[in-house]
Structures are given as structure tokens and as C-alpha cells.
Coordinates of C-alpha atoms and ligand atoms in Angstrom, one line a residue:
X59 CA 61.5 -41.0 136.0
X60 CA 63.3 -43.0 133.3
X61 CA 66.5 -45.0 133.8
X62 CA 69.0 -44.2 131.1
X63 CA 72.4 -45.8 130.2
X64 CA 74.6 -42.7 130.2
X65 CA 78.1 -42.4 128.9
X66 CA 80.7 -41.9 131.6
X67 CA 84.0 -42.6 129.9
X68 CA 85.5 -43.6 126.6
X69 CA 89.0 -44.8 125.5
X70 CA 90.8 -46.7 122.8
X71 CA 94.0 -48.5 121.9
X72 CA 95.7 -49.0 118.6
X73 CA 98.7 -51.3 118.2
X74 CA 102.0 -49.5 117.4
X75 CA 102.6 -51.0 113.9
X76 CA 101.0 -48.8 111.2
X77 CA 100.8 -50.3 107.8
X78 CA 100.3 -48.0 104.8
X79 CA 98.6 -49.2 101.6
X80 CA 101.9 -49.1 99.8
X81 CA 103.2 -52.1 101.9
X82 CA 100.8 -54.4 100.1
X83 CA 102.2 -53.4 96.7
X84 CA 105.2 -55.6 97.2
X85 CA 103.3 -58.9 97.6
X86 CA 99.9 -58.3 95.9
X87 CA 98.7 -57.0 92.6
X88 CA 97.2 -53.9 94.1
X89 CA 97.9 -50.3 94.6
X90 CA 97.6 -47.5 97.1
X91 CA 95.4 -45.8 94.5
X92 CA 93.0 -48.8 94.2
X93 CA 92.6 -49.2 97.9
X94 CA 92.1 -45.5 98.6
X95 CA 89.6 -45.0 95.8
X96 CA 87.5 -48.1 96.4
X97 CA 87.5 -48.1 100.2
X98 CA 88.9 -44.8 101.5
X99 CA 91.5 -46.7 103.5
X100 CA 95.0 -45.2 103.7
X101 CA 96.6 -47.1 106.5
X102 CA 95.7 -49.6 109.3
X103 CA 97.3 -50.8 112.6
X104 CA 98.4 -54.5 113.0
X105 CA 98.9 -56.1 116.4
X106 CA 102.5 -57.2 117.2
X107 CA 103.3 -60.9 117.3
X108 CA 101.8 -62.4 120.5
X109 CA 99.5 -59.4 121.1
X110 CA 96.0 -60.7 121.4
X111 CA 92.5 -59.2 121.2
X112 CA 92.2 -59.3 125.0
X113 CA 95.5 -57.4 125.3
X114 CA 94.1 -54.6 123.0
X115 CA 90.8 -54.7 124.8
X116 CA 92.4 -54.4 128.3
X117 CA 94.3 -51.3 127.2
X118 CA 91.2 -49.7 125.8
X119 CA 89.4 -50.6 129.1
X120 CA 92.1 -48.9 131.2
X121 CA 91.8 -45.8 129.1
X122 CA 88.0 -45.7 129.5
X123 CA 88.3 -46.2 133.2
X124 CA 90.8 -43.3 133.5
X125 CA 88.5 -41.1 131.4
X126 CA 85.6 -41.9 133.7
X127 CA 87.6 -41.5 136.9
X128 CA 86.7 -45.1 137.9
X129 CA 88.5 -48.2 139.0
X130 CA 87.8 -51.7 137.7
X131 CA 85.7 -52.8 140.7
X132 CA 83.4 -49.8 140.1
X133 CA 82.0 -51.8 137.2
X134 CA 79.2 -54.4 137.4
X135 CA 79.8 -55.9 134.0
X136 CA 82.0 -56.1 131.0
X137 CA 80.8 -56.9 127.5
X138 CA 83.3 -57.5 124.8
X139 CA 82.1 -57.5 121.2
X140 CA 84.5 -59.5 119.2
X141 CA 84.8 -62.2 116.5
X142 CA 88.5 -62.7 117.2
X143 CA 88.6 -63.7 120.9
X144 CA 92.0 -65.1 121.9
X145 CA 90.7 -68.6 122.4
X146 CA 87.5 -70.6 121.7
X147 CA 86.8 -70.1 125.4
X148 CA 86.9 -68.6 127.9
X149 CA 85.5 -65.3 126.7
X150 CA 87.8 -62.3 125.9
X151 CA 85.6 -60.4 128.4
X152 CA 86.7 -62.6 131.3
X153 CA 90.3 -62.2 130.3
X154 CA 89.9 -58.4 130.3
X155 CA 88.2 -58.7 133.7
X156 CA 91.2 -60.4 135.1
X157 CA 93.7 -58.2 133.3
X158 CA 92.2 -54.9 134.7
X159 CA 91.9 -56.4 138.2
X160 CA 88.1 -56.6 138.4
X161 CA 87.2 -59.1 141.1
X162 CA 83.4 -58.7 141.1
X163 CA 80.5 -58.6 138.7
X164 CA 80.3 -60.6 135.4
X165 CA 81.8 -60.5 131.9
X166 CA 80.8 -62.1 128.6
X167 CA 81.4 -61.7 124.9
X168 CA 78.9 -60.8 122.2
X169 CA 79.4 -62.1 118.7
X170 CA 77.8 -60.1 115.9
X171 CA 80.9 -59.5 113.8
X172 CA 81.1 -55.9 112.6
X173 CA 77.7 -55.1 114.2
X174 CA 79.0 -56.5 117.5
X175 CA 79.5 -53.1 119.3
X176 CA 75.9 -52.1 118.4
X177 CA 74.6 -55.4 119.8
X178 CA 76.9 -54.9 122.9
X179 CA 75.4 -51.5 123.5
X180 CA 71.9 -52.8 123.2
X181 CA 72.7 -55.6 125.7
X182 CA 74.3 -53.1 128.1
X183 CA 71.3 -50.8 127.8
X184 CA 69.0 -53.7 128.6
X185 CA 71.0 -54.7 131.7
X186 CA 71.0 -51.1 133.0
X187 CA 67.4 -50.3 132.2
X188 CA 66.2 -53.5 133.8
X189 CA 68.2 -52.8 137.0
X190 CA 70.5 -55.8 136.6
X191 CA 73.6 -53.6 136.5
X192 CA 74.5 -50.0 137.2
X193 CA 77.8 -49.7 135.4
X194 CA 78.6 -51.6 132.3
X195 CA 81.7 -51.3 130.1
X196 CA 81.2 -52.2 126.4
X197 CA 84.4 -53.0 124.5
X198 CA 84.8 -53.6 120.8
X199 CA 88.1 -55.3 120.2
X200 CA 89.5 -57.2 117.2
X201 CA 92.7 -58.7 115.7
X202 CA 91.4 -59.4 112.2
X203 CA 95.0 -59.5 111.0
X204 CA 94.9 -63.1 112.4
X205 CA 92.2 -64.2 110.1
X206 CA 93.4 -62.7 106.8
X207 CA 94.3 -64.7 103.8
X208 CA 97.3 -62.6 102.7
X209 CA 97.0 -63.9 99.1
X210 CA 93.4 -62.5 98.8
X211 CA 93.7 -58.9 97.7
X212 CA 89.9 -58.5 97.9
X213 CA 89.9 -58.7 101.7
X214 CA 93.4 -58.5 103.3
X215 CA 93.9 -54.8 102.3
X216 CA 90.7 -53.8 104.1
X217 CA 91.0 -54.8 107.7
X218 CA 92.9 -53.6 110.8
X219 CA 93.3 -54.3 114.5
X220 CA 92.3 -52.1 117.5
X221 CA 90.0 -51.7 120.4
X222 CA 87.6 -49.1 121.9
X223 CA 85.7 -49.1 125.2
X224 CA 82.7 -47.2 126.5
X225 CA 81.5 -47.0 130.1
X226 CA 77.7 -46.7 130.6
X227 CA 76.2 -45.8 134.0
X228 CA 72.5 -45.8 135.1
X229 CA 71.2 -42.2 135.2
X230 CA 67.8 -40.7 135.7
X231 CA 66.1 -38.9 132.9
X232 CA 62.7 -37.5 132.3
X233 CA 61.9 -39.9 129.5
X234 CA 62.3 -37.3 126.7
X235 CA 64.8 -37.3 123.9
X236 CA 66.6 -34.5 125.7
X237 CA 67.8 -37.1 128.2
X238 CA 71.5 -38.0 128.0
X239 CA 72.1 -41.7 127.4
X240 CA 70.9 -44.5 125.0
X241 CA 67.5 -43.4 123.6
X242 CA 66.7 -46.3 121.3
X243 CA 68.1 -49.4 119.6
X244 CA 67.3 -51.3 116.5
X245 CA 68.8 -54.8 115.8
X246 CA 68.4 -57.2 112.9
X247 CA 70.0 -60.4 111.5
X248 CA 69.3 -62.6 108.6
X249 CA 71.2 -65.9 108.6
X250 CA 70.2 -66.6 105.0
X251 CA 73.1 -64.4 104.0
X252 CA 75.7 -66.3 106.0
X253 CA 77.7 -67.2 102.8
X254 CA 78.5 -63.7 101.7
X255 CA 80.8 -62.9 104.7
X256 CA 82.2 -65.6 106.9
X257 CA 85.4 -67.3 108.2
X258 CA 86.0 -70.7 106.7
X259 CA 87.2 -72.3 109.9
X260 CA 86.3 -72.8 113.6
X261 CA 85.4 -75.6 116.0
X262 CA 83.8 -77.6 113.2
X263 CA 86.9 -77.6 111.1
X264 CA 89.4 -77.6 114.0
X265 CA 91.3 -74.7 112.5
X266 CA 90.9 -70.9 112.8
X267 CA 90.2 -70.3 109.1
X268 CA 90.3 -67.1 107.0
X269 CA 87.8 -64.4 106.3
X270 CA 85.9 -64.8 103.0
X271 CA 83.8 -62.0 101.5
X272 CA 81.7 -61.3 98.5
X273 CA 82.5 -57.7 98.7
X274 CA 80.0 -56.4 96.1
X275 CA 77.1 -58.3 97.7
X276 CA 78.0 -57.0 101.2
X277 CA 78.3 -53.5 99.8
X278 CA 74.8 -53.7 98.3
X279 CA 73.2 -54.9 101.6
X280 CA 75.1 -52.2 103.6
X281 CA 73.9 -49.3 101.4
X282 CA 70.4 -50.7 101.5
X283 CA 70.1 -51.5 105.2
X284 CA 72.2 -49.0 107.2
X285 CA 70.3 -45.8 106.5
X286 CA 67.1 -47.8 107.1
X287 CA 68.1 -49.1 110.5
X288 CA 69.3 -45.6 111.5
X289 CA 66.0 -44.1 110.4
X290 CA 64.0 -46.8 112.3
X291 CA 66.0 -46.2 115.5
X292 CA 65.4 -42.5 115.3
X293 CA 61.7 -42.9 114.4
X294 CA 61.2 -45.1 117.4
X295 CA 61.6 -42.1 119.7
X296 CA 60.2 -39.5 117.3
X297 CA 63.5 -38.2 116.0
X298 CA 64.7 -37.7 112.5
X299 CA 67.9 -37.2 110.6
X300 CA 67.8 -33.4 111.0
X301 CA 68.1 -33.9 114.8
X302 CA 71.4 -35.8 114.5
X303 CA 74.7 -34.1 115.3
X304 CA 76.9 -37.0 114.5
X305 CA 76.6 -40.2 112.5
X306 CA 79.2 -42.6 114.0
X307 CA 79.2 -45.4 111.4
X308 CA 80.9 -48.7 111.2
X309 CA 84.1 -47.8 109.3
X310 CA 84.2 -50.4 106.5
X311 CA 84.2 -48.3 103.4
X312 CA 84.1 -44.6 102.7
X313 CA 81.7 -45.1 99.8
X314 CA 79.2 -46.9 102.1
X315 CA 79.6 -44.2 104.7
X316 CA 78.9 -41.4 102.2
X317 CA 76.0 -43.2 100.6
X318 CA 74.4 -43.8 104.0
X319 CA 74.9 -40.2 105.1
X320 CA 73.4 -39.0 101.8
X321 CA 70.4 -41.3 102.2
X322 CA 69.9 -39.8 105.6
X323 CA 70.1 -36.3 104.1
X324 CA 73.2 -35.4 106.1
X325 CA 76.5 -33.9 104.9
X326 CA 79.9 -35.5 105.7
X327 CA 80.4 -32.7 108.2
X328 CA 78.0 -34.7 110.4
X329 CA 80.1 -37.9 110.1
X330 CA 82.9 -39.1 112.4
X331 CA 85.4 -40.6 110.0
X332 CA 88.3 -42.8 110.9
X333 CA 88.3 -45.4 108.1
X334 CA 91.3 -43.7 106.5
X335 CA 93.5 -44.3 109.5
X336 CA 92.1 -47.6 111.0
X337 CA 90.7 -49.6 108.0
X338 CA 87.9 -51.9 108.9
X339 CA 88.4 -53.0 112.5
X340 CA 85.0 -54.8 112.7
X341 CA 83.4 -54.5 116.2
X342 CA 86.1 -52.1 117.3
X343 CA 85.4 -49.5 114.6
X344 CA 82.5 -47.7 116.3
X345 CA 84.1 -47.3 119.8
X346 CA 87.4 -46.3 118.2
X347 CA 85.5 -43.6 116.2
X348 CA 83.6 -42.5 119.4
X349 CA 86.9 -42.2 121.3
X350 CA 88.8 -40.4 118.5
X351 CA 85.7 -38.2 117.7
X352 CA 85.7 -37.1 121.3
X353 CA 89.5 -36.5 121.3
X354 CA 89.2 -34.4 118.2
X355 CA 86.6 -32.2 119.8
X356 CA 83.9 -33.3 117.4
X357 CA 81.6 -35.2 119.9
X358 CA 80.5 -33.0 122.8
X359 CA 78.3 -33.5 125.8
X360 CA 74.6 -33.3 124.8
X361 CA 75.2 -34.1 121.1
X362 CA 72.8 -36.6 119.5
X363 CA 74.6 -39.5 117.9
X364 CA 73.5 -42.4 115.8
X365 CA 75.7 -45.4 115.3
X366 CA 75.0 -48.0 112.6
X367 CA 76.8 -51.2 111.5
X368 CA 76.5 -54.3 109.4
X369 CA 78.6 -57.4 109.2
X370 CA 78.7 -61.2 108.9
X371 CA 75.5 -63.1 109.6
X372 CA 74.3 -60.8 108.2
X373 CA 73.8 -58.9 111.4
X374 CA 73.0 -55.2 111.5
X375 CA 71.6 -52.4 113.6
X376 CA 71.8 -49.0 115.1
X377 CA 71.8 -47.1 118.4
X378 CA 70.6 -43.6 119.1
X379 CA 72.5 -42.0 121.9
X380 CA 72.7 -38.6 123.5
X381 CA 76.4 -38.1 124.5
Ligands
LIG626 O1 82.7 -54.9 107.8 C1 81.8 -55.8 107.2 C2 81.2 -55.2 106.1 N1 82.1 -55.2 104.9 C3 81.9 -54.3 104.0 O2 81.1 -53.4 104.2 C4 82.7 -54.4 102.8 C5 81.8 -54.1 101.6 N2 82.4 -54.2 100.3 C6 83.3 -53.3 99.9 O3 83.7 -52.4 100.6 C7 83.7 -53.3 98.5 O4 82.9 -54.2 97.7 C8 85.2 -53.7 98.3 C9 86.1 -52.5 98.7 C10 85.5 -54.9 99.0 C11 85.5 -53.9 96.8 O5 85.1 -52.8 96.0 P1 84.3 -53.0 94.7 O6 84.2 -51.6 94.1 O7 83.0 -53.7 95.0 O8 85.3 -53.8 93.8 P2 85.0 -55.3 93.2 O9 85.0 -56.3 94.3 O10 83.9 -55.3 92.3 O11 86.3 -55.5 92.4 C12 86.6 -54.6 91.2 C13 87.9 -55.1 90.6 C14 87.9 -56.6 90.3 O12 88.6 -56.8 89.1 P3 87.8 -57.2 87.8 O13 87.0 -58.4 88.1 O14 86.9 -56.0 87.6 O15 88.8 -57.4 86.8 C15 88.7 -57.1 91.5 O16 89.4 -58.3 91.2 O17 89.0 -54.8 91.5 C16 89.7 -56.0 91.7 N3 90.3 -55.9 93.0 C17 91.5 -55.3 93.3 N4 92.3 -54.6 92.5 C18 93.4 -54.1 93.1 C19 89.8 -56.5 94.2 N5 90.7 -56.2 95.2 C20 91.7 -55.5 94.7 C21 92.8 -54.9 95.2 N6 93.7 -54.2 94.4 N7 93.1 -55.0 96.5

């Protein structure tokens, strides 16, 4: 008998305002053609004035609860993966807890930037497998539009806002890779690379700051590390790329996604792709893709999924999951 963290529900929320690439042409020396060809992004959503990360997260949370047929107090824990929490503290997770009417259990944030949802899943899996929680909701939610330097064309055209949520519940498997649920995780970070992707503000500077990125450097690390971590996570449980139904990658750049799939020996027909519609939503991008992938009818019960992500830190990793 093996305890597994099994998916019970998924949901997402995207703010109403859709911004096409062409909108940037008025204020920046850029073009729809450049943004599409270099990143694969066509449009993104931006939160309305006053709409916060915990607002987006709470909407995604309610959608996931509805999908699971659960109420808030059925949950033991909420983990929010975010780098754009509403405030320095308390956590976005406790704000979501209050907003959805959950009066028991515990809630906390995980900060691993674009890899945050993968780190959140690994934490939820550990809580469930160790018996500390039976039902955990993992949310990825971001309002990166709040940390954009709108004069920096190398970054501000790439990011978007949104939230996705996944509910995991303890289930019993036979310990084989035929089990539903999280089958393996693989996490990494290397703080020596902190300067290639960071926000130049925070408590130390007493202002929020703006995202700064050496795009080419991050790109190089992404292409090198993502296929490797996916491969490692699969190998830990004796699986290989050929067993994978869907890669659900962090949606930062279509060229990175294609290169990673190619390295894994899988065609783009095995990739859930949302980058064109959402842009890079950091920790929200994987749960958004999971929710949209299910809605589209791509992801089905029993499918083998591998998620992989890399972001500021650098922090990166992957999770193998049977849906
Ligand atoms: O989610 C966290 C992980 N983040 C990522 O994975 C992002 C990784 N990096 C990337 O996705 C890509 O590096 C970018 C999309 C950011 C940039 O693509 P690139 O092919 O690496 O372009 P580049 O930075 O080398 O820039 C090429 C040229 C430069 O001009 P020069 O120096 O060749 O004259 C840039 O100044 O494109 C210029 N450029 C732009 N031109 C038009 C940069 N941004 C823009 C823009 N519009 N928005």
C-alpha cells in the first residue's frame, strides 16, 4: 500500500483585460512580429486596477473546489506559489484561506518564482505522503504586471497575470507507476545565478522594484536544465520520455518549450501550450496550462504528465504525475 497525492480538481482564473502584442507598439520600439517570433506570445491578461494576486488566486481556488465537488473546509492546507503576494506579509495563502471561507487547517506561500508551482506540488506531496494532510490545494498565482518596467522592451512584453489551482487528496496506490497521483519530484536551485533574473526591490530597498532579466542567459540555462530535470524525475521511477502523454511546461517561451520537447524526443502534439494566450505568468503558468489542457480535452484521467519549470534563483525542477 502506497499513499499517493491524487488530483481531485483543477481550476483557473484569468483577468478580463486581454492585451495583444500590438498594444506595445504605441509606447515601445517593438512589434507584434518580434514578440511572436522570439517568444511565441500573442496576447496576455492584465489584472484590473486594485485586483491583487490573492483575488486571482481565490477565484482559481473556487473553480478548483467546484471541479472537485468540495467546500473550503474540506481542505487541510493551501499552498500558494507566488512572487507577487499582495503584501510583504501575511502570505497570499492566508488571504485566500479567508476569502474562500476556510476556517480550519493551515496556509502558506512558497517562493520559487517561475518554478514555484513545481516546488508547491513537491511540498503538497510531502505533506500528504507523510500523513500531515489529506487534502491540499496548490495554487500558482501572479500579478507580474505590477513589477514590470514599462520602458524595458526586453521584459515587459513577455509577462502576464493569472492564477491556477489544483486540489490533491491522499489516495491508496500499489506503489507502481500505474498509480494515479504524484509519482516523483526533482527540485534544484543554484543561488550563484541570482543576478540573471531578479527584482531590484524589496524589504532591503523599501520599494517593490522591477523585474530585471538577462534573457539570453536565462534562455541558455532553461534549454540546458529543463529536459534534464524532466528526464531525472522520470528515471527516478523507471519511466522514460516515451511513456509521457503530456509535457505541461512552464510557459515562458515557445522556443524553450520546443527545444525541451525535442531533447526529450517528443513531438509538440505531446505538449500543452498556452504561452500564446497567457504570456509568461510565472508560478501560475503550469496550473493554468493544466486547467486549460483539461478543458480542451487534452489531459484525461490516467494520462502520464511531466511538468517542468525554471525561474529566478535560479530555481528549477519537475514533477511526474499520473492524472
Ligand atoms: O520565466 C522565467 C524564465 N524566463 C525565461 O525563460 C525567458 C528566457 N529568455 C527568453 O525568452 C529570450 O531570451 C527573450 C524572449 C527574452 C529574448 O529573445 P532573444 O532571442 O534572446 O533576444 P535578445 O535578448 O538576444 O535580443 C535580440 C535583439 C536585441 O537587439 P540587438 O542587440 O540585437 O540590436 C534586443 O535589444 O532584440 C532586441 N529586443 C527587442 N526588439 C523588439 C529585445 N526586446 C525586444 C522587443 N522588441 N520587445
